[in-house]
Coordinates of C-alpha atoms and ligand atoms in Angstrom, one line a residue:
Chain A
M1 CA 24.9 -23.0 9.7
I2 CA 23.5 -26.5 9.5
L3 CA 19.7 -26.5 8.9
K4 CA 17.4 -29.4 9.1
G5 CA 13.7 -29.5 8.2
R6 CA 10.7 -30.9 6.5
V7 CA 10.1 -30.1 2.9
W8 CA 7.2 -28.1 1.4
R9 CA 7.3 -28.3 -2.4
Y10 CA 6.2 -25.7 -4.9
G11 CA 6.5 -25.1 -8.7
D12 CA 7.8 -22.5 -11.1
N13 CA 7.1 -18.8 -11.1
V14 CA 5.4 -18.5 -7.8
D15 CA 4.5 -14.8 -7.7
T16 CA 4.4 -12.4 -4.8
D17 CA 0.6 -11.9 -5.2
V18 CA 0.0 -15.4 -4.0
L19 CA 2.9 -15.4 -1.5
Y20 CA 1.5 -12.3 0.2
P21 CA -1.7 -10.9 -1.3
S22 CA -1.9 -7.2 -2.1
K23 CA -4.7 -6.6 0.3
Y24 CA -2.3 -7.1 3.3
L25 CA 0.3 -4.7 1.8
V26 CA -0.8 -2.1 4.4
T27 CA 0.2 -4.5 7.2
F28 CA 3.7 -4.6 8.6
D29 CA 3.1 -6.2 12.1
L30 CA 5.4 -9.3 12.1
S31 CA 3.1 -11.8 13.7
E32 CA 0.2 -10.7 11.5
V33 CA 2.4 -10.8 8.4
G34 CA 3.4 -14.4 9.1
K35 CA -0.1 -15.6 9.2
H36 CA -0.6 -14.7 5.5
A37 CA 2.5 -16.5 4.2
L38 CA 1.7 -18.3 0.9
E39 CA -2.0 -17.6 1.5
G40 CA -2.9 -17.5 -2.2
L41 CA -0.9 -20.6 -3.0
D42 CA -1.4 -23.2 -0.3
P43 CA -3.8 -22.6 2.6
E44 CA -2.5 -25.7 4.3
F45 CA 0.9 -24.1 4.7
S46 CA 0.1 -21.5 7.3
R47 CA -1.9 -24.0 9.3
E48 CA 0.7 -26.8 9.3
V49 CA 4.1 -25.1 9.0
K50 CA 6.6 -25.9 11.8
A51 CA 9.7 -24.0 12.8
G52 CA 12.7 -25.2 10.8
D53 CA 10.7 -26.3 7.8
I54 CA 12.2 -25.9 4.4
I55 CA 10.6 -24.6 1.2
V56 CA 11.7 -26.1 -2.1
A57 CA 10.6 -24.5 -5.3
G58 CA 11.2 -24.4 -9.0
R59 CA 12.3 -21.5 -11.2
N60 CA 11.8 -17.8 -10.5
F61 CA 10.4 -18.1 -7.0
G62 CA 9.0 -14.8 -5.7
C63 CA 8.5 -13.1 -9.1
G64 CA 6.3 -10.0 -9.3
S65 CA 6.4 -7.1 -6.9
A66 CA 9.2 -5.9 -4.6
R67 CA 7.1 -6.4 -1.5
E68 CA 9.4 -7.5 1.3
Q69 CA 6.5 -9.0 3.2
A70 CA 6.6 -12.0 0.8
A71 CA 10.0 -12.9 2.4
T72 CA 9.2 -11.6 5.9
A73 CA 6.1 -13.7 6.0
I74 CA 7.9 -16.9 5.1
K75 CA 10.6 -16.1 7.7
A76 CA 8.0 -15.2 10.3
A77 CA 6.2 -18.5 9.6
G78 CA 9.4 -20.3 10.8
V79 CA 10.9 -21.5 7.6
S80 CA 14.7 -22.0 8.1
V81 CA 15.9 -22.0 4.5
M82 CA 14.6 -21.8 0.9
L83 CA 16.0 -23.8 -1.9
A84 CA 14.9 -23.2 -5.5
E85 CA 16.0 -23.6 -9.1
S86 CA 16.1 -19.8 -9.1
F87 CA 14.6 -16.8 -7.3
S88 CA 13.4 -13.5 -8.6
R89 CA 16.0 -10.9 -7.7
T90 CA 13.8 -8.8 -5.5
F91 CA 12.7 -11.8 -3.5
Y92 CA 16.3 -13.1 -3.3
R93 CA 17.6 -9.9 -1.8
N94 CA 14.6 -9.3 0.4
A95 CA 15.1 -12.7 1.9
I96 CA 18.8 -12.2 2.6
N97 CA 18.0 -8.8 4.1
V98 CA 15.5 -10.2 6.5
G99 CA 17.8 -13.0 7.4
L100 CA 16.1 -15.8 5.5
P101 CA 18.7 -18.0 3.8
V102 CA 18.0 -18.7 0.1
L103 CA 20.1 -21.0 -2.0
V104 CA 20.0 -21.5 -5.7
V105 CA 20.1 -25.3 -6.3
P106 CA 19.7 -26.6 -9.8
G107 CA 18.1 -30.0 -9.8
I108 CA 16.6 -29.6 -6.3
G109 CA 13.2 -30.6 -7.6
K110 CA 14.5 -34.2 -8.2
L111 CA 16.2 -34.5 -4.8
C112 CA 13.1 -34.4 -2.6
A113 CA 9.4 -34.7 -2.3
K114 CA 7.0 -33.0 0.1
G115 CA 7.5 -34.1 3.7
D116 CA 11.1 -35.3 3.1
L117 CA 13.7 -34.4 5.7
L118 CA 16.6 -32.3 4.4
E119 CA 19.8 -31.2 5.8
V120 CA 21.4 -28.0 4.4
R121 CA 25.0 -27.0 5.1
L122 CA 24.8 -23.4 4.1
E123 CA 28.5 -22.4 4.2
E124 CA 29.4 -25.5 2.1
G125 CA 26.5 -25.3 -0.3
R126 CA 25.7 -29.0 0.5
I127 CA 22.1 -30.4 0.6
R128 CA 21.4 -33.9 1.7
N129 CA 18.1 -35.8 1.7
L130 CA 18.2 -37.6 5.0
G131 CA 15.7 -40.1 3.9
S132 CA 17.2 -41.2 0.6
G133 CA 20.8 -40.2 1.4
S134 CA 21.2 -38.5 -2.0
E135 CA 23.1 -35.2 -2.1
L136 CA 23.6 -32.1 -4.1
Q137 CA 26.5 -29.7 -4.1
V138 CA 26.2 -26.1 -5.3
A139 CA 28.3 -22.9 -5.1
P140 CA 27.9 -21.6 -1.6
L141 CA 26.6 -18.1 -1.1
P142 CA 29.1 -15.2 -1.4
D143 CA 30.9 -14.3 1.8
F144 CA 29.2 -11.0 2.0
V145 CA 25.8 -12.6 2.0
L146 CA 26.8 -15.2 4.6
Q147 CA 28.0 -12.4 6.8
I148 CA 24.6 -10.7 6.6
L149 CA 22.8 -14.0 7.3
A150 CA 25.1 -14.7 10.2
K151 CA 24.0 -11.5 11.8
G152 CA 20.4 -12.3 11.2
G153 CA 19.8 -9.8 8.4
A154 CA 21.1 -6.6 6.8
I155 CA 19.9 -4.3 9.5
P156 CA 21.8 -5.9 12.3
Y157 CA 24.8 -6.3 9.9
Y158 CA 25.0 -2.6 9.1
R159 CA 24.1 -1.6 12.7
E160 CA 27.2 -3.4 13.9
R161 CA 29.4 -1.8 11.2
M162 CA 28.3 1.7 12.2
A163 CA 30.3 3.9 14.5
P164 CA 28.5 5.5 17.4
H165 CA 28.0 8.7 15.5
G166 CA 26.0 6.8 12.9
R167 CA 28.5 6.5 10.0
V168 CA 29.7 3.3 8.5
Q169 CA 33.2 2.6 9.4
D170 CA 34.7 1.6 6.1
K171 CA 34.9 3.6 2.9
T172 CA 33.3 1.5 0.4
T173 CA 31.2 4.1 -1.3
G174 CA 32.7 6.3 -3.9
V175 CA 32.1 9.1 -6.3
R176 CA 28.7 10.8 -6.2
Chain B
M1 CA 38.6 -5.0 -21.6
G2 CA 35.8 -2.6 -22.1
M3 CA 32.8 -2.3 -19.9
T4 CA 29.1 -2.1 -20.5
L5 CA 27.0 1.0 -19.6
T6 CA 25.8 -0.8 -16.5
E7 CA 29.2 -1.8 -15.4
K8 CA 30.5 1.8 -15.9
V9 CA 27.8 3.3 -13.7
M10 CA 28.3 0.6 -11.0
A11 CA 32.0 1.1 -11.0
R12 CA 31.7 4.9 -10.8
N13 CA 29.3 4.7 -8.0
S14 CA 31.3 2.2 -6.0
G15 CA 34.5 4.2 -6.4
R16 CA 36.2 1.6 -8.5
E17 CA 38.1 1.6 -11.8
S18 CA 36.1 -1.4 -13.0
V19 CA 33.7 -4.1 -11.9
S20 CA 32.7 -7.4 -13.4
P21 CA 29.5 -9.4 -13.3
G22 CA 29.0 -11.5 -10.2
E23 CA 30.9 -9.2 -7.9
I24 CA 29.1 -7.7 -5.0
V25 CA 29.7 -4.0 -4.5
E26 CA 28.4 -1.4 -2.2
A27 CA 27.4 1.4 -4.5
A28 CA 26.4 5.0 -3.8
V29 CA 22.7 5.6 -4.6
N30 CA 21.9 8.9 -6.2
V31 CA 18.1 8.9 -5.9
A32 CA 15.7 7.1 -3.6
M33 CA 12.0 6.9 -4.5
L34 CA 9.4 5.9 -2.0
H35 CA 5.7 5.6 -2.3
D36 CA 2.8 5.3 0.1
V37 CA 3.4 1.6 0.6
G38 CA 7.1 1.8 0.9
T39 CA 7.3 4.8 3.2
P40 CA 5.3 3.4 6.1
G41 CA 7.0 0.0 5.7
V42 CA 10.5 1.6 5.9
Q43 CA 9.9 3.2 9.4
E44 CA 10.5 0.0 11.4
P45 CA 13.8 -1.0 9.6
L46 CA 14.9 2.6 9.8
K47 CA 14.3 2.6 13.6
A48 CA 16.2 -0.6 13.9
L49 CA 19.1 0.7 11.9
G50 CA 19.2 3.7 14.2
V51 CA 20.0 6.4 11.7
S52 CA 17.8 9.4 11.8
T53 CA 19.3 11.7 9.2
I54 CA 19.4 11.4 5.4
P55 CA 22.8 11.6 3.7
S56 CA 23.0 15.1 2.1
A57 CA 24.0 13.8 -1.3
L58 CA 21.0 11.5 -1.6
E59 CA 18.0 12.9 -3.4
V60 CA 14.8 11.5 -1.8
V61 CA 11.5 11.6 -3.6
I62 CA 8.2 10.6 -2.0
I63 CA 5.2 10.0 -4.2
Q64 CA 1.8 8.9 -3.0
D65 CA 0.3 6.8 -5.7
H66 CA -0.8 3.3 -4.7
F67 CA -3.7 3.6 -2.4
V68 CA -4.7 7.2 -3.1
P69 CA -7.1 8.9 -2.5
A70 CA -7.4 6.6 0.5
P71 CA -9.9 3.7 -0.2
T72 CA -9.7 2.4 3.4
V73 CA -8.9 3.7 6.8
K74 CA -5.8 1.6 6.9
A75 CA -4.6 3.3 3.6
A76 CA -5.5 6.7 5.1
E77 CA -3.3 5.9 8.1
N78 CA -0.4 5.0 5.7
I79 CA -0.9 8.2 3.8
K80 CA -0.8 10.1 7.1
L81 CA 2.4 8.2 8.1
T82 CA 3.9 9.0 4.7
Q83 CA 3.1 12.7 5.0
E84 CA 4.4 12.9 8.6
Y85 CA 7.7 11.3 7.6
G86 CA 8.0 13.6 4.6
E87 CA 7.5 16.6 6.9
R88 CA 9.7 15.4 9.6
M89 CA 12.6 14.7 7.3
G90 CA 12.0 18.0 5.3
I91 CA 11.7 16.1 2.0
E92 CA 11.3 18.8 -0.7
N93 CA 10.5 16.4 -3.5
Y94 CA 7.1 15.4 -2.0
Y95 CA 4.2 14.6 -4.3
G96 CA 1.0 14.1 -2.3
V97 CA -2.5 13.4 -3.6
G98 CA -3.4 15.7 -6.5
R99 CA 0.2 16.8 -6.9
G100 CA 1.9 14.0 -8.6
G101 CA 0.5 10.7 -9.9
I102 CA 2.0 7.3 -10.6
C103 CA 5.6 7.3 -9.4
H104 CA 7.2 6.0 -12.5
Q105 CA 5.7 8.8 -14.6
V106 CA 6.2 11.6 -12.0
M107 CA 9.9 10.7 -11.4
P108 CA 11.1 11.4 -15.0
E109 CA 8.5 14.1 -15.6
K110 CA 9.7 16.1 -12.6
G111 CA 13.4 15.7 -13.5
H112 CA 14.3 13.1 -10.8
V113 CA 15.7 10.7 -13.4
R114 CA 19.0 11.5 -15.0
P115 CA 21.4 9.4 -17.1
G116 CA 24.2 7.6 -15.4
E117 CA 22.7 7.6 -11.9
I118 CA 21.6 4.8 -9.6
I119 CA 18.0 5.1 -8.6
I120 CA 16.5 2.8 -6.0
G121 CA 12.7 2.6 -5.5
T122 CA 10.4 0.7 -3.2
D123 CA 8.7 -0.6 -6.3
S124 CA 9.6 -3.3 -8.8
H125 CA 8.9 -1.2 -11.9
T126 CA 11.7 1.2 -10.9
T127 CA 13.4 -0.4 -14.0
T128 CA 11.4 2.2 -16.0
Y129 CA 14.1 4.8 -15.4
G130 CA 16.5 2.9 -17.6
A131 CA 14.8 4.6 -20.5
F132 CA 17.0 7.5 -19.6
G133 CA 20.3 5.5 -19.3
A134 CA 20.0 5.4 -15.5
L135 CA 20.2 2.2 -13.4
G136 CA 16.8 1.9 -11.7
T137 CA 15.7 -1.1 -9.7
G138 CA 13.2 -2.0 -7.1
V139 CA 13.9 -3.1 -3.5
G140 CA 12.1 -3.9 -0.3
V141 CA 11.9 -1.8 2.8
T142 CA 15.0 -3.1 4.5
D143 CA 17.1 -2.1 1.5
M144 CA 15.4 1.2 1.4
A145 CA 16.2 1.8 5.1
I146 CA 19.8 1.1 4.3
V147 CA 19.7 3.5 1.3
L148 CA 18.1 6.3 3.4
G149 CA 20.4 5.7 6.3
L150 CA 23.7 5.2 4.5
G151 CA 23.2 6.5 1.0
K152 CA 24.5 3.2 -0.4
L153 CA 23.3 -0.3 -1.1
W154 CA 24.9 -3.8 -1.6
L155 CA 24.4 -4.8 -5.2
R156 CA 25.6 -7.8 -7.3
V157 CA 27.0 -6.5 -10.6
P158 CA 24.7 -8.0 -13.2
G159 CA 25.8 -9.4 -16.5
T160 CA 24.6 -7.3 -19.4
V161 CA 22.3 -8.8 -22.1
R162 CA 22.3 -6.9 -25.4
V163 CA 19.0 -6.8 -27.2
E164 CA 19.1 -5.2 -30.6
I165 CA 15.7 -4.3 -32.1
T166 CA 15.6 -3.5 -35.8
G167 CA 12.9 -2.8 -38.3
V168 CA 10.0 -0.4 -38.4
L169 CA 6.8 -0.8 -36.2
G170 CA 3.6 -1.1 -38.2
P171 CA 0.7 1.2 -37.5
A172 CA -1.3 -1.2 -35.2
V173 CA 1.5 -2.0 -32.9
S174 CA 3.5 -0.1 -30.3
A175 CA 6.2 -0.5 -27.7
K176 CA 3.8 -2.6 -25.6
D177 CA 3.7 -5.2 -28.3
V178 CA 7.5 -5.2 -28.5
A179 CA 7.5 -5.7 -24.7
L180 CA 5.1 -8.6 -25.1
M181 CA 7.2 -10.0 -27.9
L182 CA 10.2 -10.0 -25.6
L183 CA 8.2 -11.6 -22.8
K184 CA 7.1 -14.4 -25.2
E185 CA 10.8 -14.9 -26.1
F186 CA 12.4 -14.7 -22.7
G187 CA 9.5 -15.8 -20.4
E188 CA 9.2 -14.8 -16.8
D189 CA 12.8 -15.4 -15.9
G190 CA 14.7 -15.3 -19.1
L191 CA 16.5 -12.1 -18.0
L192 CA 16.8 -13.0 -14.3
Y193 CA 19.4 -10.9 -12.5
D194 CA 20.5 -9.4 -15.8
S195 CA 20.8 -5.8 -17.0
V196 CA 19.2 -5.7 -20.4
E197 CA 20.6 -3.1 -22.8
L198 CA 18.1 -2.2 -25.5
V199 CA 19.6 -0.8 -28.7
G200 CA 19.1 -0.6 -32.4
P201 CA 17.2 1.5 -34.9
A202 CA 13.7 0.5 -33.6
I203 CA 14.7 1.6 -30.1
D204 CA 16.2 4.9 -31.5
S205 CA 12.9 5.6 -33.2
L206 CA 10.8 5.2 -30.1
S207 CA 9.6 8.1 -28.1
M208 CA 10.6 8.5 -24.4
D209 CA 7.1 7.4 -23.4
S210 CA 7.6 4.2 -25.4
R211 CA 11.1 3.5 -24.1
M212 CA 9.7 3.8 -20.6
C213 CA 7.0 1.3 -21.4
L214 CA 9.7 -1.2 -22.5
C215 CA 12.0 -0.7 -19.5
D216 CA 8.9 -0.9 -17.2
M217 CA 8.0 -4.4 -18.6
A218 CA 11.6 -5.7 -18.4
V219 CA 11.1 -6.6 -14.8
E220 CA 8.4 -9.1 -15.8
M221 CA 11.3 -11.0 -17.4
G222 CA 13.3 -10.9 -14.2
A223 CA 15.7 -8.1 -15.2
K224 CA 17.5 -6.1 -12.6
F225 CA 18.0 -3.1 -14.9
A226 CA 16.8 -2.2 -18.4
V227 CA 18.8 0.5 -20.1
V228 CA 18.5 2.5 -23.3
P229 CA 21.7 4.4 -24.0
P230 CA 20.9 8.1 -23.8
D231 CA 20.7 10.1 -27.0
E232 CA 19.4 13.4 -28.4
K233 CA 15.8 12.5 -27.5
T234 CA 16.8 11.8 -23.9
R235 CA 18.5 15.2 -23.6
R236 CA 15.5 16.9 -25.1
Y237 CA 13.2 15.3 -22.7
L238 CA 15.4 16.3 -19.8
Q239 CA 15.7 19.9 -20.9
G240 CA 14.0 22.2 -18.5
R241 CA 13.2 19.4 -16.1
T242 CA 16.5 19.1 -14.2
R243 CA 19.3 21.5 -13.5
K244 CA 21.5 18.8 -12.0
P245 CA 24.6 17.9 -14.1
F246 CA 24.8 14.3 -15.2
S247 CA 27.1 12.1 -17.1
E248 CA 26.0 9.9 -20.0
F249 CA 27.5 6.4 -20.3
H250 CA 27.7 4.1 -23.2
S251 CA 28.9 0.5 -23.6
D252 CA 32.5 0.2 -25.0
P253 CA 32.8 -1.4 -28.4
D254 CA 34.8 -4.2 -26.8
A255 CA 32.4 -4.6 -23.8
R256 CA 31.5 -8.1 -22.8
F257 CA 27.8 -8.9 -23.1
E258 CA 26.7 -12.0 -21.4
R259 CA 24.3 -12.8 -24.3
S260 CA 23.2 -10.9 -27.4
F261 CA 19.9 -11.1 -29.3
Q262 CA 18.5 -9.5 -32.4
F263 CA 14.8 -9.1 -33.2
D264 CA 13.2 -7.5 -36.3
V265 CA 9.8 -6.0 -35.5
S266 CA 8.8 -5.1 -39.0
N267 CA 6.2 -7.9 -39.2
L268 CA 5.2 -7.7 -35.5
K269 CA 1.5 -8.3 -35.0
P270 CA -0.6 -7.1 -32.0
L271 CA 0.1 -9.4 -29.1
V272 CA -1.8 -10.2 -25.9
A273 CA -0.7 -11.8 -22.6
I274 CA -3.4 -14.3 -21.6
P275 CA -4.2 -15.2 -18.0
H276 CA -2.4 -15.6 -15.6
S277 CA 1.1 -14.6 -16.6
P278 CA 2.6 -11.6 -18.5
S279 CA 4.8 -14.1 -20.4
N280 CA 1.8 -16.2 -21.6
V281 CA 1.9 -14.3 -24.9
E282 CA -0.1 -15.1 -28.0
E283 CA -0.8 -13.3 -31.3
L284 CA -4.1 -11.5 -30.8
D285 CA -5.8 -13.1 -33.8
R286 CA -5.1 -16.5 -32.5
I287 CA -6.9 -16.3 -29.1
G288 CA -10.4 -16.7 -30.6
S289 CA -13.4 -14.6 -29.4
V290 CA -12.9 -13.3 -25.9
S291 CA -15.7 -11.1 -24.5
I292 CA -14.7 -8.5 -22.0
D293 CA -16.4 -6.8 -19.0
Q294 CA -13.8 -4.1 -18.4
A295 CA -11.1 -2.3 -20.4
F296 CA -8.4 -0.7 -18.5
L297 CA -6.2 2.1 -19.7
V298 CA -3.9 2.8 -16.9
S299 CA -0.6 2.3 -15.1
C300 CA 3.1 3.1 -15.3
T301 CA 3.3 1.0 -18.4
N302 CA 0.7 2.6 -20.6
G303 CA -1.1 5.6 -19.0
R304 CA 1.1 8.2 -20.6
L305 CA 0.2 10.9 -23.0
E306 CA 1.2 9.0 -26.0
D307 CA -1.0 6.1 -24.9
L308 CA -4.0 8.3 -24.2
R309 CA -3.6 9.9 -27.6
I310 CA -3.6 6.5 -29.3
A311 CA -6.7 5.4 -27.4
A312 CA -8.5 8.6 -27.9
G313 CA -7.8 8.4 -31.6
I314 CA -9.6 5.1 -31.7
L315 CA -12.5 6.1 -29.4
K316 CA -13.2 9.5 -30.9
G317 CA -16.8 10.0 -31.8
K318 CA -17.7 6.4 -30.8
K319 CA -19.3 4.7 -27.8
V320 CA -17.8 2.0 -25.7
H321 CA -19.7 -1.3 -26.0
P322 CA -22.8 -1.2 -23.7
R323 CA -21.6 -4.1 -21.5
V324 CA -18.1 -2.8 -21.1
R325 CA -16.6 -0.5 -18.5
L326 CA -13.8 1.6 -19.8
I327 CA -11.6 3.0 -17.1
V328 CA -8.9 5.5 -17.9
A329 CA -6.3 6.8 -15.4
P330 CA -3.9 9.4 -16.8
A331 CA -0.5 8.5 -15.3
S332 CA 0.1 11.9 -13.7
R333 CA -1.3 15.4 -13.0
D334 CA 0.8 16.8 -15.9
V335 CA -0.4 14.1 -18.3
Y336 CA -4.0 14.7 -17.1
L337 CA -3.7 18.5 -17.7
Q338 CA -2.2 18.0 -21.2
A339 CA -4.9 15.4 -22.0
L340 CA -7.5 17.9 -20.9
D341 CA -6.0 20.6 -23.2
E342 CA -5.9 18.2 -26.1
G343 CA -9.5 17.2 -25.6
L344 CA -8.6 13.5 -24.9
I345 CA -10.4 13.5 -21.6
R346 CA -13.6 14.8 -23.3
T347 CA -13.2 12.0 -25.9
F348 CA -13.0 9.3 -23.1
V349 CA -16.0 10.7 -21.3
E350 CA -18.0 11.2 -24.5
A351 CA -17.2 7.6 -25.3
E352 CA -18.8 6.7 -21.9
G353 CA -15.5 5.8 -20.3
T354 CA -14.7 6.6 -16.7
V355 CA -11.7 8.8 -16.0
T356 CA -10.1 8.3 -12.6
P357 CA -7.4 10.4 -10.8
P358 CA -3.8 9.6 -11.5
T359 CA -3.3 6.6 -9.2
C360 CA -2.3 3.0 -9.3
G361 CA -5.9 2.1 -8.4
A362 CA -7.0 -1.2 -9.8
C363 CA -3.7 -2.0 -11.4
V364 CA -2.6 -3.2 -7.9
G365 CA -6.0 -4.4 -6.9
G366 CA -6.5 -1.4 -4.6
H367 CA -9.6 0.4 -5.7
L368 CA -11.3 2.2 -8.6
G369 CA -12.3 -0.7 -10.7
L370 CA -11.7 -4.2 -9.1
L371 CA -12.9 -7.2 -11.0
A372 CA -15.7 -9.6 -9.8
S373 CA -15.4 -13.3 -10.1
G374 CA -15.8 -14.6 -13.7
E375 CA -15.1 -11.2 -15.2
V376 CA -12.7 -10.6 -18.0
C377 CA -10.6 -7.5 -18.4
I378 CA -8.3 -6.2 -21.1
S379 CA -5.6 -4.0 -19.5
S380 CA -2.8 -1.9 -20.7
S381 CA -0.9 -2.5 -17.4
N382 CA 1.9 -4.9 -16.8
R383 CA 0.7 -7.8 -14.6
N384 CA -2.1 -10.3 -15.0
F385 CA -1.2 -12.5 -12.1
R386 CA -4.2 -14.4 -10.6
G387 CA -6.1 -12.1 -8.2
R388 CA -4.0 -9.0 -8.9
M389 CA -6.8 -6.8 -10.1
G390 CA -9.6 -8.1 -7.9
S391 CA -11.2 -11.5 -7.6
K392 CA -8.9 -14.5 -8.1
D393 CA -11.5 -15.9 -10.4
A394 CA -11.2 -13.0 -12.8
A395 CA -9.2 -13.1 -16.0
V396 CA -6.9 -10.3 -17.1
Y397 CA -5.4 -10.0 -20.6
L398 CA -2.6 -7.5 -21.2
A399 CA -2.3 -5.6 -24.4
S400 CA -1.3 -2.3 -26.0
P401 CA -3.4 0.9 -25.5
A402 CA -4.6 0.6 -29.1
T403 CA -5.9 -3.0 -28.5
V404 CA -7.5 -1.9 -25.2
A405 CA -9.4 0.9 -26.9
A406 CA -10.5 -1.1 -29.9
S407 CA -11.6 -3.9 -27.6
A408 CA -13.6 -1.5 -25.4
L409 CA -15.6 -0.6 -28.5
A410 CA -16.1 -4.1 -29.7
G411 CA -16.9 -5.7 -26.4
K412 CA -14.4 -8.4 -27.1
I413 CA -10.6 -8.5 -27.6
V414 CA -9.8 -7.3 -31.1
P415 CA -6.8 -5.7 -32.7
A416 CA -6.9 -2.0 -33.7
C417 CA -5.9 -2.7 -37.3
R418 CA -7.3 0.4 -38.8
A419 CA -6.7 2.5 -35.8
K420 CA -5.3 5.9 -36.5
R421 CA -2.3 6.4 -34.2
R422 CA -2.9 10.1 -33.6
G423 CA 0.3 11.6 -32.3
A424 CA 1.9 8.3 -31.6
G425 CA 5.6 8.6 -31.4
R426 CA 5.6 12.3 -30.7
D427 CA 7.8 13.4 -27.9
P428 CA 5.7 14.7 -25.1
R429 CA 8.3 17.5 -24.7
E430 CA 6.9 19.1 -27.8
V431 CA 3.6 19.8 -26.1
L432 CA 4.4 19.7 -22.4
S433 CA 6.6 22.7 -22.1
Ligands
SF4_1 S1 0.7 1.6 -12.0 FE1 0.6 -0.6 -11.3 S2 2.6 -1.5 -11.9 FE2 2.8 0.8 -11.9 S3 3.6 1.4 -9.9 FE3 1.4 1.5 -9.8 S4 0.7 -0.5 -9.1 FE4 2.8 -0.7 -9.8

């Protein structure tokens, strides 16, 4: 997957309460969820975001609650990939599960500014600032995660692996 | 090479001899916990997954706690959806309004938490169950759909961080202060992706209520799991609560810990997290004079019997400062009943506090005590993010139940130096049978 997009820049410890405020927790309708992405953090974002845009953040992005809408909202807003110094673990897996690529990129903050154009080669773990030409190379995502992303999320991934009678075909689970 | 408690449980549940940090496994899940926010949310991904039965080996528990009793029509619809799902699936472990309370208290109290098991919940504070030597962690609704449909989940094996706590806690401090101390040390992401194993004499001496408080707060440092190795106290708590057999796991002497830390808590002073981050921790006597509008004694962190006893011990025979609203939510129906029997509820009401039903309520900014702009609240809960408990222009300080109670009386944030810790450290089993 090669992704290209304009950068939105945010800092450290962006929490789920600003990404997707609690008052909308009772909402699950996708188009509605997307409208509230980053609402508590940057009102400009939901007005101006374009399909393919890239969010670049600091440490521990998405800390706080396990609410999946924090990731769903960003995906629904059209963001193609998220790059950060680190992600909270619940945000990280929610993002992968809903098919939003997330890559841990130490030093990403220095590579780009808001509005820069970035190119991300997901399978290779390579990020290039198309303006300045500077690049960063990180460990690519594990194969398992790339497979989930290639299918567009965990649901389609597991659906495809299930036999018609509703059982998963391989025997990965063990003792109970 | 040996394995840590965490690695052993993950290996066992993924049918492997051994696992090592960084690997991704698909592990069998023993228990799934859903609440009134997770249950409606999981319906769509479940439908998309196309599985309509729950694997027979999976124990499913549904607890209504976040927006109950319904503050809005939307919440009422979600409660209805939750109830319909529970009925449709024939979920036996179903705790509706008035029957349970806050999920992370109800789960252990009703015997759904056992050592050596993997417990997945639609709530970030599922780490609480580590107090019993279980691996508990929070997930979103897609993960939960996969758990409900397939009985398993993809998980990255975390590295284990060993945190040894030594020393004896002084009378004015409690597990919450230890949690805040760790937050000060590790920050919001110092334990990111890690499983933190809490050991040492100070941990051994803590009650199960206190251990739950610590494991609850571990997620504020980014931890995936927080575990306390099971001991005699764990077994005593579980007695009579569960009939299911379980296995206890302990880290091998030659297990590999990613990092190890040691803290002595003998001289620990009361701490407070100042707005707007739980890791923004200061010693209480260094924050100056902070007047408060509300004091909040609630949540899965500190709304347990031990906490209510400590607070009641401080409030007994006194009145809350005239400008302050004290709001108390016992964490569960059982805690509520016991607090009634012990006269704690009477103490709170006599002190002119308000006692709410066992619910998340204002902890999640839902209802029953939201904050207005410019207001200041001292809370025994776990998060003080901007806007979490009401207006985004309100300020929330996090502290121990003792500090919350003492501050409610004083009208400003003060430590409970001379507070009598009535019953602190007692095991709730002793009185809850
Ligand atoms: S009490 Fe607060 S932190 Fe605990 S589960 Fe409820 S909302 Fe979450």
